[in-house]
């Protein structure tokens, strides 16, 4: 390589690496202690497809804010819900596994758009508790 051209190679490599990093979602770990899913820690699965059964994270829809505020929920914390179904137009029907009518889900605010989802998550092994036996 000719003298003085090495800085171009370094710059091109740095730009390429930055572009690749920008395209890949950052790993994310989140916690839930709600009525919706087993309480505990969940990790985002990079590049996962959303399908029925997936656990997704999304901000509380605006139409659900009055319900959330009435229930003293922190509306700045995104929801973590399981996708129950996908409608014919691609919207997601989400539902909590636990809590029944107390779970803030599509039964309260309707389907959500996939663009609202900021990740598909899975529980971390040995870092969640089973909520199905809870008495509430």
Tab-separated table of C-alpha atoms in Angstrom:
chain	number	residue	atom	x	y	z
A	1	UNK	CA	0.000	0.000	0.000
A	2	UNK	CA	1.344	3.383	-0.900
A	3	UNK	CA	2.473	5.677	1.845
A	4	UNK	CA	-0.331	7.963	3.002
A	5	UNK	CA	-3.187	5.765	1.709
A	6	UNK	CA	-3.528	3.698	4.900
A	7	UNK	CA	-5.752	6.358	6.492
A	8	UNK	CA	-8.310	5.855	3.710
A	9	UNK	CA	-8.424	2.115	4.402
A	10	UNK	CA	-8.847	2.729	8.140
A	11	UNK	CA	-11.583	5.305	7.524
A	12	UNK	CA	-13.462	3.015	5.118
A	13	UNK	CA	-13.236	0.123	7.594
A	14	UNK	CA	-14.522	2.304	10.432
A	15	UNK	CA	-17.435	3.573	8.329
A	16	UNK	CA	-18.340	0.015	7.300
A	17	UNK	CA	-18.235	-1.228	10.888
A	18	UNK	CA	-20.376	1.697	12.070
A	19	UNK	CA	-22.941	0.983	9.348
A	20	UNK	CA	-23.166	-2.685	10.357
A	21	UNK	CA	-23.558	-1.768	14.023
A	22	UNK	CA	-26.317	0.709	13.178
A	23	UNK	CA	-28.297	-2.003	11.364
A	24	UNK	CA	-28.097	-4.563	14.185
A	25	UNK	CA	-30.431	-4.106	17.153
A	26	UNK	CA	-28.714	-3.665	20.474
A	27	UNK	CA	-29.169	-6.444	22.984
A	28	UNK	CA	-31.739	-5.512	25.560
A	29	UNK	CA	-32.758	-7.031	28.838
A	30	UNK	CA	-36.006	-5.934	30.436
A	31	UNK	CA	-37.904	-6.830	33.583
A	32	UNK	CA	-41.598	-7.262	34.213
A	33	UNK	CA	-43.409	-7.470	37.512
A	34	UNK	CA	-46.868	-6.983	36.034
A	35	UNK	CA	-50.010	-9.067	35.901
A	36	UNK	CA	-49.326	-9.932	32.283
A	37	UNK	CA	-46.475	-12.436	32.113
A	38	UNK	CA	-44.366	-14.461	34.471
A	39	UNK	CA	-42.468	-11.856	36.504
A	40	UNK	CA	-38.748	-11.754	35.902
A	41	UNK	CA	-36.128	-10.927	33.296
A	42	UNK	CA	-36.547	-11.128	29.515
A	43	UNK	CA	-33.970	-10.700	26.753
A	44	UNK	CA	-34.557	-9.389	23.229
A	45	UNK	CA	-34.011	-11.866	20.391
A	46	UNK	CA	-32.248	-10.004	17.548
A	47	UNK	CA	-33.932	-10.235	14.132
A	48	UNK	CA	-36.779	-12.424	15.462
A	49	UNK	CA	-39.980	-12.544	13.419
A	50	UNK	CA	-43.211	-11.617	15.178
A	51	UNK	CA	-45.619	-14.547	15.177
A	52	UNK	CA	-48.394	-15.858	17.429
A	53	UNK	CA	-46.813	-16.881	20.709
A	54	UNK	CA	-44.041	-14.259	20.506
A	55	UNK	CA	-43.509	-11.980	23.484
A	56	UNK	CA	-43.273	-8.363	22.330
A	57	UNK	CA	-42.444	-5.044	23.999
A	58	UNK	CA	-44.185	-1.800	23.031
A	59	UNK	CA	-45.179	1.536	24.564
A	60	UNK	CA	-48.617	1.813	26.122
A	61	UNK	CA	-50.944	2.882	23.287
A	62	UNK	CA	-52.331	6.402	23.701
A	63	UNK	CA	-55.882	5.065	23.730
A	64	UNK	CA	-54.971	3.003	26.837
A	65	UNK	CA	-53.317	5.809	28.819
A	66	UNK	CA	-56.466	6.719	30.806
A	67	UNK	CA	-56.876	3.081	31.897
A	68	UNK	CA	-53.194	2.807	32.818
A	69	UNK	CA	-53.241	6.055	34.773
A	70	UNK	CA	-56.424	5.019	36.601
A	71	UNK	CA	-54.627	1.814	37.623
A	72	UNK	CA	-51.609	3.823	38.865
A	73	UNK	CA	-49.312	2.355	36.200
A	74	UNK	CA	-46.108	4.127	35.235
A	75	UNK	CA	-47.025	4.999	31.648
A	76	UNK	CA	-43.377	5.555	30.686
A	77	UNK	CA	-42.619	1.832	31.058
A	78	UNK	CA	-43.367	-0.222	27.904
A	79	UNK	CA	-45.642	-3.241	28.067
A	80	UNK	CA	-44.456	-6.812	27.574
A	81	UNK	CA	-47.205	-9.042	26.127
A	82	UNK	CA	-47.662	-12.292	24.230
A	83	UNK	CA	-48.984	-12.125	20.656
A	84	UNK	CA	-52.207	-14.095	20.609
A	85	UNK	CA	-52.988	-13.580	16.928
A	86	UNK	CA	-52.155	-11.508	13.870
A	87	UNK	CA	-55.091	-9.917	12.053
A	88	UNK	CA	-55.600	-10.128	8.280
A	89	UNK	CA	-54.137	-6.620	7.956
A	90	UNK	CA	-51.031	-7.487	10.007
A	91	UNK	CA	-51.945	-5.888	13.343
A	92	UNK	CA	-51.147	-7.771	16.537
A	93	UNK	CA	-53.625	-8.940	19.139
A	94	UNK	CA	-51.685	-9.104	22.390
A	95	UNK	CA	-52.700	-10.664	25.658
A	96	UNK	CA	-51.227	-11.235	29.060
A	97	UNK	CA	-50.745	-14.797	30.247
A	98	UNK	CA	-51.770	-13.957	33.804
A	99	UNK	CA	-54.106	-11.550	35.501
A	100	UNK	CA	-57.226	-12.136	33.405
A	101	UNK	CA	-59.347	-8.996	33.134
A	102	UNK	CA	-56.753	-6.992	35.075
A	103	UNK	CA	-54.177	-7.419	32.317
A	104	UNK	CA	-53.913	-4.298	30.135
A	105	UNK	CA	-53.948	-5.863	26.664
A	106	UNK	CA	-55.786	-5.839	23.320
A	107	UNK	CA	-59.009	-6.544	25.204
A	108	UNK	CA	-58.697	-2.966	26.505
A	109	UNK	CA	-56.988	-1.110	23.653
A	110	UNK	CA	-57.464	-3.252	20.536
A	111	UNK	CA	-54.794	-4.554	18.136
A	112	UNK	CA	-51.422	-2.805	17.870
A	113	UNK	CA	-49.376	-2.068	14.780
A	114	UNK	CA	-46.159	-4.096	14.372
A	115	UNK	CA	-44.287	-0.796	13.959
A	116	UNK	CA	-45.010	-0.038	17.626
A	117	UNK	CA	-43.054	-3.123	18.733
A	118	UNK	CA	-39.469	-2.558	19.842
A	119	UNK	CA	-38.454	-6.183	20.079
A	120	UNK	CA	-39.353	-9.828	20.472
A	121	UNK	CA	-38.315	-11.187	23.860
A	122	UNK	CA	-37.840	-14.500	25.617
A	123	UNK	CA	-37.635	-15.204	29.359
A	124	UNK	CA	-34.181	-15.705	30.771
A	125	UNK	CA	-33.907	-19.255	32.156
A	126	UNK	CA	-34.070	-19.372	35.939
A	127	UNK	CA	-34.850	-15.634	36.067
A	128	UNK	CA	-38.655	-15.742	35.946
A	129	UNK	CA	-41.373	-17.024	38.276
A	130	UNK	CA	-44.495	-18.869	37.133
A	131	UNK	CA	-47.506	-16.573	37.696
A	132	UNK	CA	-50.187	-19.130	36.919
A	133	UNK	CA	-50.433	-20.352	40.510
A	134	UNK	CA	-50.717	-16.901	42.011
A	135	UNK	CA	-53.804	-15.831	43.845
A	136	UNK	CA	-54.575	-12.205	43.169
